[in-house]
Amino acid sequence: MIKAVMVMNTQGKTRLAKFYEYLPVEKQQELIRGVFAVLCSRAENVSNFIDAESIFGPDSRLVYKHFATLYFVFVFDSSENELAVLDLIQVFVETLDRCFKNVCELDVVFNYSKVHTILDEMIFGGQVVETSSSEIMKAVEEISKLEAASNAITLIPKSASGWRSR
Amino acid sequence: MSMHGMRGLSVFISEIRNCQNKEQERLRIDKELGNVRNRFKNEKGLTPYEKKKYVWKMLYIYMLGYDVDFGHMEAVSLISAPKYPEKQVGYIVTSCLLNENHDFLRLAINTVRNDIIGRNETFQCLALTMVGNIGGREFAESLAPDVQKLLLSSSCRPLVRKKAALCLLRLYRKNPDIVNVDGWADRMAQLLDERDLGVLTSSMSLLVALASNNHEVYWSCLPKCVKILERLARNQDVPQEYTYYGIPSPWLQVKTMRALQYFPTIEDPNTRRTLFEVLQRILMGTDVVKNVNKNNASHAVLFEALALVMHLDAEKEMMSQCVALLGKFIAVREPNIRYLGLENMTRMLMVTDVQEIIKRHQAQIITSLKDPDVSIRRRALDLLYGMCDVTNAKDIVEELLQYLSSADFTMREELSLKAAILAEKFAPDLSWYVDVILQLIDKAGDFISDDIWFRVVQFVTNNDDLQPYAAAKVKEYLDKSAVHETMVKVSAYILGEYSHLLARRPGCSPKEIFSLLHEKLPTVSTTTIPILLSAYAKILMHTQPPDQELQSQIWSIFNKYESCIDAEIQQRAVEYLALCQRGAALMDILAEMPKFPERKSSLIKRTEYSEGDTAEQSAIKLRAQQQTSNALVVTDQHPANGATSPVPVGQLSLVKVPSMITTENDTSTDHPLSQQNGALSNVDPQPPSADLLSDILGPLAIEGPPGATVQSEHNAVSGLEGGSDAADGSAIVPVDEQTNTVQPIGNIAERFHALCLKDSGVLYEDPYIQIGIKAEWRGHHGRLVLFLGNKNTAPLVSVQAIILPPAHLKVELSLVPDTIPPRAQVQCPLEVVNLRPSRDMAVLDFSYKFGTNMVNVKLRLPATLNKFLQPIQVPAEEFFSQWRSLSGPPLKLQEVIRGIRPMPLPEMANLLNSFRIMNCPGLDPNPNNLVASTTFYSESRPAMLCLVRIETDPADRTQLRMTLASGDPTLTFELKEFIKEQLISIPTAPRSPAPPAAQPTPQIPPNDPAAILAGLLS
């Protein structure tokens, strides 16, 4: 199972954090800081693995990939194959690239809701749900169309909270 | 692409980005949170668009690490918005902010269910995603059946079904008791026929979850998995979008092989053959290419194939093929593949028969220890640790030592611990082990835990031949300019104990050793000073003839620390000063520390405890179990008596605390001190074992810390124990100067008295030897067997046993061997013939040598008068006629005995019975009297009847009148005296207070029925 997905820049600023098991926000920040402390000291041309057990506890592994100013980090347990997760990071980044045309850090910052959408099409409750970049794109585009369509119609529904009286 | 028209959100993000520092950011965020809170208060005026905008802001703030403790209701309420964007935001934010037990989730269940069973696929996906991400209990209860339906529905699009599969997986994982998967085996098999690779990937994950719980049910899925694998490996019918860098969905291949690893084996030969063909293809057909991503993908499949081959325990040929592949991988340029190569080799150690092949790659693995990537270095360290055995320990440990100086700080502790463990487990010789540990301390002192240096001290203490070597070695290290404090500790201990063994070498005189140590004192912390003080005291003790100058130097140091603020230092200084002034007593108290009991290395224990259950670690454990050291015996044998608790290693002290410093004059001052002297206060009084026979005949017990026994004053009997009453034996009579360092375990006198009553048990025990006895008595003959058991791993030499028989016994002892081998037990039969009645005792003069200790003890043998008695029940008629015929002294003797231990009459009867003098109830009408009879056997006379009558005074139980009659005056006298001894002094019990001296001898009134009987009988 994938435990967490993090995207952070080379200064250690979080750009995306998704934990598939609930953790209080302080704990999330502590883990993110812990990961960054290790990542920022790593040279280029080394492996994509770091010792995750000292940060996340037993039975955890960590794979990361460094693209320009961003680190993409996936944390998972021994039920996943390390290189397959590394491939998954590649799929994630390739999909972002398709979506934003030469994706850069700013795209991720200002479109983080879209990044969430893409991630949700790819990883579901800690499991890989789709590995084909084009399938993910198809789903995301469908969603975009829906959003655009509903934005075009200016009809404002009367009560969004009417369900509570039911 | 902008934020879907949410300008306000973009502006907010820009403002945050423009903040110069964290403080500004916090202010801006607090302001925004206040704003959002206010807007939510007047919810009426809020449009869904605005709600959506604010909720995204909250999520952004949350991601930056600020807690957002409001607006949850608003987020949840967006779920029921009819339009997609608001609904989407509601679902995404809810799954990010709320945990599965949040109350608000309950409010949303109906809406979520409506979305799942509704017709809108997009809504279905949103709802499934949220449920799958949160996976709460109530969701499982009310939604699982609907989710199952979606997964199986043929009308649903793959987009929905793959999410339904994973949603079900998550609900099942989190609530296996609620989600009912009975009857899912068929459905699961059906799902594996799916053509869509997206749905298939999710279904495979679901199968892994279900089969990992109970594979039995899912056998029917096994051939289908192999079929899927075959389809992918042969690249049949794989759509372009699922081909990743030319490889047909590596994720599905990996997942499928993972699923197969949950089945213990594959029975169907056809399926097995097909699978091995596919695996063979993967193993052979994967090359390292230039494109990194392609490499990663192909090797993801390859490593999973390796894992499956290991799991299936394939033929040896395929295994060695795997090792060969791994050997290739650990040398490639690609760091990820090097990393995984090392990791998988470590896993492979689990498989038998491949260790030897792995060893061929040792040089390459050692090179990886210098890899620029710390992750790879760690894996190399793990692998080296796992593959180490006697054959390669020297090479590997020396590499680790070399690496230690350049290793990352984060790794040093682990590295030194591993090196220490390997050195201990696989040391080809002990001096090498000492070298390794001292090097470790020298190079990485900060990372050496106390356990490591305690352990080396244990080994040096327990191995005599190692002591001069270790002493010389630590001295070399002390000669260096900068010495780590741990080195000072271990050196002080070893030099204190053993530097006298070096005394003849240049630079090793007591004075020089002392000043070498004392130089370090100003540099060390308060925890080390006590060890130094102990070492000084020991050096002083070993300096023969005494050196006045050294003495005054050391005394002045003790003087100085007598007022130290640290209690431990102060106590030692005070005690050593007092002990030094005691002269000869010092010799004994500061004698060399006894051997440690053998025990399992706490280091090895520690690693075992810290090891989890993952496969690779259990491989290490497994091997740890398989391979026992050939050099150092590491046992975890427990003391058979169960009386000892192992002394924590942390309590090393140089001073043994013998019981004998208690002297008559100053018991009050010294005794408590010696108890507190701390380190060795684990009191181990070794009570006589309940089952003495099993002690003798069973394997020898490895006792607790020898000499660590702080015995009570009464127990402290050593040396000559002859005929003297042991109960008041505070006197310690050393046979000669060297023997008094060995203390007996348990009370010798008590052991003897116990053996007077029974025929087998322990006669004597000390840290080195246990002497047991088993006896058989037939008339005037006795056959005893002495069991001499060596409790140590070193032989006992110069063993001598001489019997000093009294005149009335003929004793013949068979040959006692001169040497008792380690942990061996020798049996020495002993023949006894009784000639005449006598209370004299045979004494066993026993001596042996252990190391430098010469031990000599004199032990009473339980060949006592009562052993030659046979109980006999005499009918009343015969008793009275005998009683009458034996009239008056010397055949019939009467005595009033005082100072009797008060006891009820039945107890007294039992006591006599236990000495084989049989109580004859009913013969004496007076309930306060007791009549008994027995027969005595000797070589000179035929069996002789003995009659006993005891009259007690219920008003004063401390006195009685005893009458004894037999046909032999000596026998009458001896037996009377014998019974008297037993009644006056009952061995195990504390002595009763003496009766008031003023009390007059009771006059038996003339109307006493007993007196009448007495008159009648006599």
mmCIF file with all atom_site columns, N, CA and C in Angstrom, chain A residues 20 22 29 42 47-49 65 78-79 81-82 84 90 94 111-114 121 124-125 130 134 142 147 150 163, chain B residues 1 3 56 60 65 80 85 88 99 128 133 157 162-163 170 242 244-245 251 258 293 300 304 336 339 343 373 375:
data_model
loop_
_atom_site.group_PDB
_atom_site.id
_atom_site.type_symbol
_atom_site.label_atom_id
_atom_site.label_alt_id
_atom_site.label_comp_id
_atom_site.label_asym_id
_atom_site.label_entity_id
_atom_site.label_seq_id
_atom_site.pdbx_PDB_ins_code
_atom_site.Cartn_x
_atom_site.Cartn_y
_atom_site.Cartn_z
_atom_site.occupancy
_atom_site.B_iso_or_equiv
_atom_site.pdbx_formal_charge
_atom_site.auth_seq_id
_atom_site.auth_comp_id
_atom_site.auth_asym_id
_atom_site.auth_atom_id
_atom_site.pdbx_PDB_model_num
ATOM 1   N N  . TYR A 1 20  ? -2.543  8.604   2.911   1.00 0.00 ? 20  TYR A N  1
ATOM 2   C CA . TYR A 1 20  ? -3.655  7.677   2.729   1.00 0.00 ? 20  TYR A CA 1
ATOM 3   C C  . TYR A 1 20  ? -4.098  7.023   4.024   1.00 0.00 ? 20  TYR A C  1
ATOM 4   N N  . TYR A 1 22  ? -4.992  8.490   7.928   1.00 0.00 ? 22  TYR A N  1
ATOM 5   C CA . TYR A 1 22  ? -5.157  9.781   8.571   1.00 0.00 ? 22  TYR A CA 1
ATOM 6   C C  . TYR A 1 22  ? -4.038  10.061  9.571   1.00 0.00 ? 22  TYR A C  1
ATOM 7   N N  . GLN A 1 29  ? 3.485   17.352  8.994   1.00 0.00 ? 29  GLN A N  1
ATOM 8   C CA . GLN A 1 29  ? 4.565   18.320  8.782   1.00 0.00 ? 29  GLN A CA 1
ATOM 9   C C  . GLN A 1 29  ? 5.902   17.766  9.263   1.00 0.00 ? 29  GLN A C  1
ATOM 10  N N  . ARG A 1 42  ? 21.214  14.814  -0.531  1.00 0.00 ? 42  ARG A N  1
ATOM 11  C CA . ARG A 1 42  ? 21.605  13.747  -1.459  1.00 0.00 ? 42  ARG A CA 1
ATOM 12  C C  . ARG A 1 42  ? 22.143  14.303  -2.759  1.00 0.00 ? 42  ARG A C  1
ATOM 13  N N  . SER A 1 47  ? 21.043  6.553   -6.066  1.00 0.00 ? 47  SER A N  1
ATOM 14  C CA . SER A 1 47  ? 19.821  5.782   -6.236  1.00 0.00 ? 47  SER A CA 1
ATOM 15  C C  . SER A 1 47  ? 18.609  6.615   -5.813  1.00 0.00 ? 47  SER A C  1
ATOM 16  N N  . ASN A 1 48  ? 17.430  6.126   -6.128  1.00 0.00 ? 48  ASN A N  1
ATOM 17  C CA . ASN A 1 48  ? 16.195  6.842   -5.797  1.00 0.00 ? 48  ASN A CA 1
ATOM 18  C C  . ASN A 1 48  ? 15.579  6.357   -4.496  1.00 0.00 ? 48  ASN A C  1
ATOM 19  N N  . PHE A 1 49  ? 16.378  5.637   -3.721  1.00 0.00 ? 49  PHE A N  1
ATOM 20  C CA . PHE A 1 49  ? 15.847  5.077   -2.483  1.00 0.00 ? 49  PHE A CA 1
ATOM 21  C C  . PHE A 1 49  ? 16.517  5.722   -1.276  1.00 0.00 ? 49  PHE A C  1
ATOM 22  N N  . LYS A 1 65  ? 11.920  11.070  -6.712  1.00 0.00 ? 65  LYS A N  1
ATOM 23  C CA . LYS A 1 65  ? 12.510  11.455  -7.978  1.00 0.00 ? 65  LYS A CA 1
ATOM 24  C C  . LYS A 1 65  ? 12.633  12.965  -7.986  1.00 0.00 ? 65  LYS A C  1
ATOM 25  N N  . SER A 1 78  ? 6.038   -2.818  2.256   1.00 0.00 ? 78  SER A N  1
ATOM 26  C CA . SER A 1 78  ? 6.743   -3.855  1.501   1.00 0.00 ? 78  SER A CA 1
ATOM 27  C C  . SER A 1 78  ? 5.835   -4.609  0.539   1.00 0.00 ? 78  SER A C  1
ATOM 28  N N  . SER A 1 79  ? 4.545   -4.312  0.534   1.00 0.00 ? 79  SER A N  1
ATOM 29  C CA . SER A 1 79  ? 3.700   -5.004  -0.433  1.00 0.00 ? 79  SER A CA 1
ATOM 30  C C  . SER A 1 79  ? 3.839   -4.420  -1.835  1.00 0.00 ? 79  SER A C  1
ATOM 31  N N  . ASN A 1 81  ? 6.338   -2.990  -5.066  1.00 0.00 ? 81  ASN A N  1
ATOM 32  C CA . ASN A 1 81  ? 7.640   -3.163  -5.692  1.00 0.00 ? 81  ASN A CA 1
ATOM 33  C C  . ASN A 1 81  ? 8.278   -1.784  -5.890  1.00 0.00 ? 81  ASN A C  1
ATOM 34  N N  . GLU A 1 82  ? 9.501   -1.623  -5.394  1.00 0.00 ? 82  GLU A N  1
ATOM 35  C CA . GLU A 1 82  ? 10.140  -0.302  -5.384  1.00 0.00 ? 82  GLU A CA 1
ATOM 36  C C  . GLU A 1 82  ? 10.220  0.325   -6.773  1.00 0.00 ? 82  GLU A C  1
ATOM 37  N N  . ALA A 1 84  ? 8.522   -0.384  -9.392  1.00 0.00 ? 84  ALA A N  1
ATOM 38  C CA . ALA A 1 84  ? 7.195   -0.110  -9.951  1.00 0.00 ? 84  ALA A CA 1
ATOM 39  C C  . ALA A 1 84  ? 6.670   1.213   -9.420  1.00 0.00 ? 84  ALA A C  1
ATOM 40  N N  . GLN A 1 90  ? 7.098   8.458   -12.391 1.00 0.00 ? 90  GLN A N  1
ATOM 41  C CA . GLN A 1 90  ? 7.331   8.889   -13.768 1.00 0.00 ? 90  GLN A CA 1
ATOM 42  C C  . GLN A 1 90  ? 5.996   9.113   -14.482 1.00 0.00 ? 90  GLN A C  1
ATOM 43  N N  . GLU A 1 94  ? 4.775   12.598  -15.992 1.00 0.00 ? 94  GLU A N  1
ATOM 44  C CA . GLU A 1 94  ? 4.464   12.667  -17.429 1.00 0.00 ? 94  GLU A CA 1
ATOM 45  C C  . GLU A 1 94  ? 3.032   13.161  -17.632 1.00 0.00 ? 94  GLU A C  1
ATOM 46  N N  . ASN A 1 111 ? -2.283  25.391  -9.615  1.00 0.00 ? 111 ASN A N  1
ATOM 47  C CA . ASN A 1 111 ? -3.336  24.471  -10.051 1.00 0.00 ? 111 ASN A CA 1
ATOM 48  C C  . ASN A 1 111 ? -3.391  23.255  -9.151  1.00 0.00 ? 111 ASN A C  1
ATOM 49  N N  . TYR A 1 112 ? -3.184  23.503  -7.870  1.00 0.00 ? 112 TYR A N  1
ATOM 50  C CA . TYR A 1 112 ? -3.029  22.304  -7.042  1.00 0.00 ? 112 TYR A CA 1
ATOM 51  C C  . TYR A 1 112 ? -4.314  21.504  -6.942  1.00 0.00 ? 112 TYR A C  1
ATOM 52  N N  . SER A 1 113 ? -5.454  22.126  -7.201  1.00 0.00 ? 113 SER A N  1
ATOM 53  C CA . SER A 1 113 ? -6.686  21.330  -7.211  1.00 0.00 ? 113 SER A CA 1
ATOM 54  C C  . SER A 1 113 ? -6.670  20.356  -8.386  1.00 0.00 ? 113 SER A C  1
ATOM 55  N N  . LYS A 1 114 ? -6.100  20.802  -9.484  1.00 0.00 ? 114 LYS A N  1
ATOM 56  C CA . LYS A 1 114 ? -6.026  19.903  -10.645 1.00 0.00 ? 114 LYS A CA 1
ATOM 57  C C  . LYS A 1 114 ? -5.025  18.782  -10.376 1.00 0.00 ? 114 LYS A C  1
ATOM 58  N N  . GLU A 1 121 ? -6.964  10.157  -9.784  1.00 0.00 ? 121 GLU A N  1
ATOM 59  C CA . GLU A 1 121 ? -7.238  9.239   -10.893 1.00 0.00 ? 121 GLU A CA 1
ATOM 60  C C  . GLU A 1 121 ? -6.176  8.156   -10.980 1.00 0.00 ? 121 GLU A C  1
ATOM 61  N N  . PHE A 1 124 ? -5.682  5.419   -5.564  1.00 0.00 ? 124 PHE A N  1
ATOM 62  C CA . PHE A 1 124 ? -6.987  5.387   -4.947  1.00 0.00 ? 124 PHE A CA 1
ATOM 63  C C  . PHE A 1 124 ? -6.847  4.659   -3.619  1.00 0.00 ? 124 PHE A C  1
ATOM 64  N N  . GLY A 1 125 ? -7.038  5.377   -2.539  1.00 0.00 ? 125 GLY A N  1
ATOM 65  C CA . GLY A 1 125 ? -6.968  4.732   -1.218  1.00 0.00 ? 125 GLY A CA 1
ATOM 66  C C  . GLY A 1 125 ? -5.670  3.979   -1.001  1.00 0.00 ? 125 GLY A C  1
ATOM 67  N N  . GLU A 1 130 ? -4.761  3.458   -11.775 1.00 0.00 ? 130 GLU A N  1
ATOM 68  C CA . GLU A 1 130 ? -4.562  3.573   -13.227 1.00 0.00 ? 130 GLU A CA 1
ATOM 69  C C  . GLU A 1 130 ? -3.098  3.889   -13.507 1.00 0.00 ? 130 GLU A C  1
ATOM 70  N N  . SER A 1 134 ? -2.466  8.098   -20.605 1.00 0.00 ? 134 SER A N  1
ATOM 71  C CA . SER A 1 134 ? -3.531  8.593   -21.491 1.00 0.00 ? 134 SER A CA 1
ATOM 72  C C  . SER A 1 134 ? -4.903  8.343   -20.884 1.00 0.00 ? 134 SER A C  1
ATOM 73  N N  . GLU A 1 142 ? -12.401 14.827  -18.962 1.00 0.00 ? 142 GLU A N  1
ATOM 74  C CA . GLU A 1 142 ? -13.842 14.700  -18.760 1.00 0.00 ? 142 GLU A CA 1
ATOM 75  C C  . GLU A 1 142 ? -14.295 15.594  -17.618 1.00 0.00 ? 142 GLU A C  1
ATOM 76  N N  . GLU A 1 147 ? -16.608 20.727  -15.382 1.00 0.00 ? 147 GLU A N  1
ATOM 77  C CA . GLU A 1 147 ? -16.452 21.960  -14.617 1.00 0.00 ? 147 GLU A CA 1
ATOM 78  C C  . GLU A 1 147 ? -16.759 23.165  -15.486 1.00 0.00 ? 147 GLU A C  1
ATOM 79  N N  . SER A 1 150 ? -20.481 23.489  -16.120 1.00 0.00 ? 150 SER A N  1
ATOM 80  C CA . SER A 1 150 ? -21.286 23.978  -15.006 1.00 0.00 ? 150 SER A CA 1
ATOM 81  C C  . SER A 1 150 ? -20.952 25.428  -14.672 1.00 0.00 ? 150 SER A C  1
ATOM 82  N N  . TRP A 1 163 ? -30.015 19.266  2.365   1.00 0.00 ? 163 TRP A N  1
ATOM 83  C CA . TRP A 1 163 ? -29.951 17.858  2.788   1.00 0.00 ? 163 TRP A CA 1
ATOM 84  C C  . TRP A 1 163 ? -30.010 17.712  4.291   1.00 0.00 ? 163 TRP A C  1
ATOM 85  N N  . MET B 2 1   ? -3.366  27.128  -17.438 1.00 0.00 ? 1   MET B N  1
ATOM 86  C CA . MET B 2 1   ? -4.769  26.993  -17.055 1.00 0.00 ? 1   MET B CA 1
ATOM 87  C C  . MET B 2 1   ? -4.966  27.595  -15.668 1.00 0.00 ? 1   MET B C  1
ATOM 88  N N  . MET B 2 3   ? -7.135  28.721  -12.153 1.00 0.00 ? 3   MET B N  1
ATOM 89  C CA . MET B 2 3   ? -7.833  27.896  -11.166 1.00 0.00 ? 3   MET B CA 1
ATOM 90  C C  . MET B 2 3   ? -9.327  27.896  -11.444 1.00 0.00 ? 3   MET B C  1
ATOM 91  N N  . TRP B 2 56  ? -11.246 25.521  -0.873  1.00 0.00 ? 56  TRP B N  1
ATOM 92  C CA . TRP B 2 56  ? -9.922  25.306  -1.481  1.00 0.00 ? 56  TRP B CA 1
ATOM 93  C C  . TRP B 2 56  ? -8.842  26.084  -0.728  1.00 0.00 ? 56  TRP B C  1
ATOM 94  N N  . TYR B 2 60  ? -5.534  24.560  1.029   1.00 0.00 ? 60  TYR B N  1
ATOM 95  C CA . TYR B 2 60  ? -4.190  25.074  0.761   1.00 0.00 ? 60  TYR B CA 1
ATOM 96  C C  . TYR B 2 60  ? -3.476  25.392  2.078   1.00 0.00 ? 60  TYR B C  1
ATOM 97  N N  . GLY B 2 65  ? 0.590   23.328  6.472   1.00 0.00 ? 65  GLY B N  1
ATOM 98  C CA . GLY B 2 65  ? 0.924   22.861  7.814   1.00 0.00 ? 65  GLY B CA 1
ATOM 99  C C  . GLY B 2 65  ? 0.177   23.577  8.928   1.00 0.00 ? 65  GLY B C  1
ATOM 100 N N  . SER B 2 80  ? -23.243 17.432  -1.028  1.00 0.00 ? 80  SER B N  1
ATOM 101 C CA . SER B 2 80  ? -24.609 17.277  -1.538  1.00 0.00 ? 80  SER B CA 1
ATOM 102 C C  . SER B 2 80  ? -24.992 18.364  -2.543  1.00 0.00 ? 80  SER B C  1
ATOM 103 N N  . PRO B 2 85  ? -18.672 20.862  -9.798  1.00 0.00 ? 85  PRO B N  1
ATOM 104 C CA . PRO B 2 85  ? -17.474 21.457  -9.181  1.00 0.00 ? 85  PRO B CA 1
ATOM 105 C C  . PRO B 2 85  ? -17.571 21.536  -7.662  1.00 0.00 ? 85  PRO B C  1
ATOM 106 N N  . GLN B 2 88  ? -17.371 18.084  -6.222  1.00 0.00 ? 88  GLN B N  1
ATOM 107 C CA . GLN B 2 88  ? -16.001 17.572  -6.308  1.00 0.00 ? 88  GLN B CA 1
ATOM 108 C C  . GLN B 2 88  ? -15.160 18.113  -5.154  1.00 0.00 ? 88  GLN B C  1
ATOM 109 N N  . ASN B 2 99  ? -10.838 12.524  9.532   1.00 0.00 ? 99  ASN B N  1
ATOM 110 C CA . ASN B 2 99  ? -10.456 11.132  9.708   1.00 0.00 ? 99  ASN B CA 1
ATOM 111 C C  . ASN B 2 99  ? -11.708 10.269  9.759   1.00 0.00 ? 99  ASN B C  1
ATOM 112 N N  . LEU B 2 128 ? -16.896 7.092   -4.657  1.00 0.00 ? 128 LEU B N  1
ATOM 113 C CA . LEU B 2 128 ? -16.024 5.934   -4.410  1.00 0.00 ? 128 LEU B CA 1
ATOM 114 C C  . LEU B 2 128 ? -14.648 6.378   -3.949  1.00 0.00 ? 128 LEU B C  1
ATOM 115 N N  . ASN B 2 133 ? -10.644 6.561   0.131   1.00 0.00 ? 133 ASN B N  1
ATOM 116 C CA . ASN B 2 133 ? -9.564  7.245   0.828   1.00 0.00 ? 133 ASN B CA 1
ATOM 117 C C  . ASN B 2 133 ? -9.762  7.250   2.335   1.00 0.00 ? 133 ASN B C  1
ATOM 118 N N  . ARG B 2 157 ? -18.972 1.396   -16.642 1.00 0.00 ? 157 ARG B N  1
ATOM 119 C CA . ARG B 2 157 ? -17.749 1.617   -17.408 1.00 0.00 ? 157 ARG B CA 1
ATOM 120 C C  . ARG B 2 157 ? -16.541 1.156   -16.585 1.00 0.00 ? 157 ARG B C  1
ATOM 121 N N  . LYS B 2 162 ? -13.041 -0.094  -11.810 1.00 0.00 ? 162 LYS B N  1
ATOM 122 C CA . LYS B 2 162 ? -11.719 -0.232  -11.196 1.00 0.00 ? 162 LYS B CA 1
ATOM 123 C C  . LYS B 2 162 ? -11.689 0.496   -9.852  1.00 0.00 ? 162 LYS B C  1
ATOM 124 N N  . LYS B 2 163 ? -12.447 1.590   -9.763  1.00 0.00 ? 163 LYS B N  1
ATOM 125 C CA . LYS B 2 163 ? -12.491 2.285   -8.478  1.00 0.00 ? 163 LYS B CA 1
ATOM 126 C C  . LYS B 2 163 ? -13.301 1.493   -7.462  1.00 0.00 ? 163 LYS B C  1
ATOM 127 N N  . ARG B 2 170 ? -10.255 -1.414  0.156   1.00 0.00 ? 170 ARG B N  1
ATOM 128 C CA . ARG B 2 170 ? -9.963  -0.567  1.315   1.00 0.00 ? 170 ARG B CA 1
ATOM 129 C C  . ARG B 2 170 ? -10.941 -0.834  2.462   1.00 0.00 ? 170 ARG B C  1
ATOM 130 N N  . TYR B 2 242 ? -1.291  0.813   -22.479 1.00 0.00 ? 242 TYR B N  1
ATOM 131 C CA . TYR B 2 242 ? -0.794  0.084   -21.314 1.00 0.00 ? 242 TYR B CA 1
ATOM 132 C C  . TYR B 2 242 ? 0.618   -0.447  -21.530 1.00 0.00 ? 242 TYR B C  1
ATOM 133 N N  . TYR B 2 244 ? 4.352   0.520   -21.363 1.00 0.00 ? 244 TYR B N  1
ATOM 134 C CA . TYR B 2 244 ? 5.137   1.588   -20.760 1.00 0.00 ? 244 TYR B CA 1
ATOM 135 C C  . TYR B 2 244 ? 6.581   1.380   -21.168 1.00 0.00 ? 244 TYR B C  1
ATOM 136 N N  . TYR B 2 245 ? 7.114   2.294   -21.931 1.00 0.00 ? 245 TYR B N  1
ATOM 137 C CA . TYR B 2 245 ? 8.473   2.168   -22.479 1.00 0.00 ? 245 TYR B CA 1
ATOM 138 C C  . TYR B 2 245 ? 8.678   0.799   -23.107 1.00 0.00 ? 245 TYR B C  1
ATOM 139 N N  . TRP B 2 251 ? 3.232   -2.783  -14.109 1.00 0.00 ? 251 TRP B N  1
ATOM 140 C CA . TRP B 2 251 ? 2.545   -2.822  -12.800 1.00 0.00 ? 251 TRP B CA 1
ATOM 141 C C  . TRP B 2 251 ? 1.689   -4.069  -12.656 1.00 0.00 ? 251 TRP B C  1
ATOM 142 N N  . ARG B 2 258 ? 3.158   -10.819 -7.530  1.00 0.00 ? 258 ARG B N  1
ATOM 143 C CA . ARG B 2 258 ? 3.007   -10.634 -6.083  1.00 0.00 ? 258 ARG B CA 1
ATOM 144 C C  . ARG B 2 258 ? 1.863   -11.516 -5.568  1.00 0.00 ? 258 ARG B C  1
ATOM 145 N N  . ASN B 2 293 ? 14.173  5.064   -17.617 1.00 0.00 ? 293 ASN B N  1
ATOM 146 C CA . ASN B 2 293 ? 12.808  4.664   -17.301 1.00 0.00 ? 293 ASN B CA 1
ATOM 147 C C  . ASN B 2 293 ? 12.506  3.253   -17.773 1.00 0.00 ? 293 ASN B C  1
ATOM 148 N N  . ALA B 2 300 ? 11.836  -3.699  -12.581 1.00 0.00 ? 300 ALA B N  1
ATOM 149 C CA . ALA B 2 300 ? 10.752  -3.907  -11.612 1.00 0.00 ? 300 ALA B CA 1
ATOM 150 C C  . ALA B 2 300 ? 10.184  -5.307  -11.811 1.00 0.00 ? 300 ALA B C  1
ATOM 151 N N  . GLU B 2 304 ? 10.708  -8.725  -9.313  1.00 0.00 ? 304 GLU B N  1
ATOM 152 C CA . GLU B 2 304 ? 9.542   -9.441  -8.818  1.00 0.00 ? 304 GLU B CA 1
ATOM 153 C C  . GLU B 2 304 ? 9.619   -10.912 -9.231  1.00 0.00 ? 304 GLU B C  1
ATOM 154 N N  . ASN B 2 336 ? 20.097  2.405   -8.824  1.00 0.00 ? 336 ASN B N  1
ATOM 155 C CA . ASN B 2 336 ? 18.895  1.733   -8.317  1.00 0.00 ? 336 ASN B CA 1
ATOM 156 C C  . ASN B 2 336 ? 19.037  0.222   -8.399  1.00 0.00 ? 336 ASN B C  1
ATOM 157 N N  . TYR B 2 339 ? 21.400  -1.030  -5.809  1.00 0.00 ? 339 TYR B N  1
ATOM 158 C CA . TYR B 2 339 ? 20.702  -1.036  -4.520  1.00 0.00 ? 339 TYR B CA 1
ATOM 159 C C  . TYR B 2 339 ? 19.831  -2.279  -4.377  1.00 0.00 ? 339 TYR B C  1
ATOM 160 N N  . GLU B 2 343 ? 19.944  -5.645  -1.957  1.00 0.00 ? 343 GLU B N  1
ATOM 161 C CA . GLU B 2 343 ? 18.813  -5.953  -1.083  1.00 0.00 ? 343 GLU B CA 1
ATOM 162 C C  . GLU B 2 343 ? 18.276  -7.362  -1.341  1.00 0.00 ? 343 GLU B C  1
ATOM 163 N N  . ASP B 2 373 ? 26.586  6.430   -2.610  1.00 0.00 ? 373 ASP B N  1
ATOM 164 C CA . ASP B 2 373 ? 25.213  6.553   -2.125  1.00 0.00 ? 373 ASP B CA 1
ATOM 165 C C  . ASP B 2 373 ? 25.060  5.846   -0.774  1.00 0.00 ? 373 ASP B C  1
ATOM 166 N N  . SER B 2 375 ? 22.437  5.035   0.792   1.00 0.00 ? 375 SER B N  1
ATOM 167 C CA . SER B 2 375 ? 21.421  3.979   0.774   1.00 0.00 ? 375 SER B CA 1
ATOM 168 C C  . SER B 2 375 ? 22.051  2.650   0.356   1.00 0.00 ? 375 SER B C  1
#
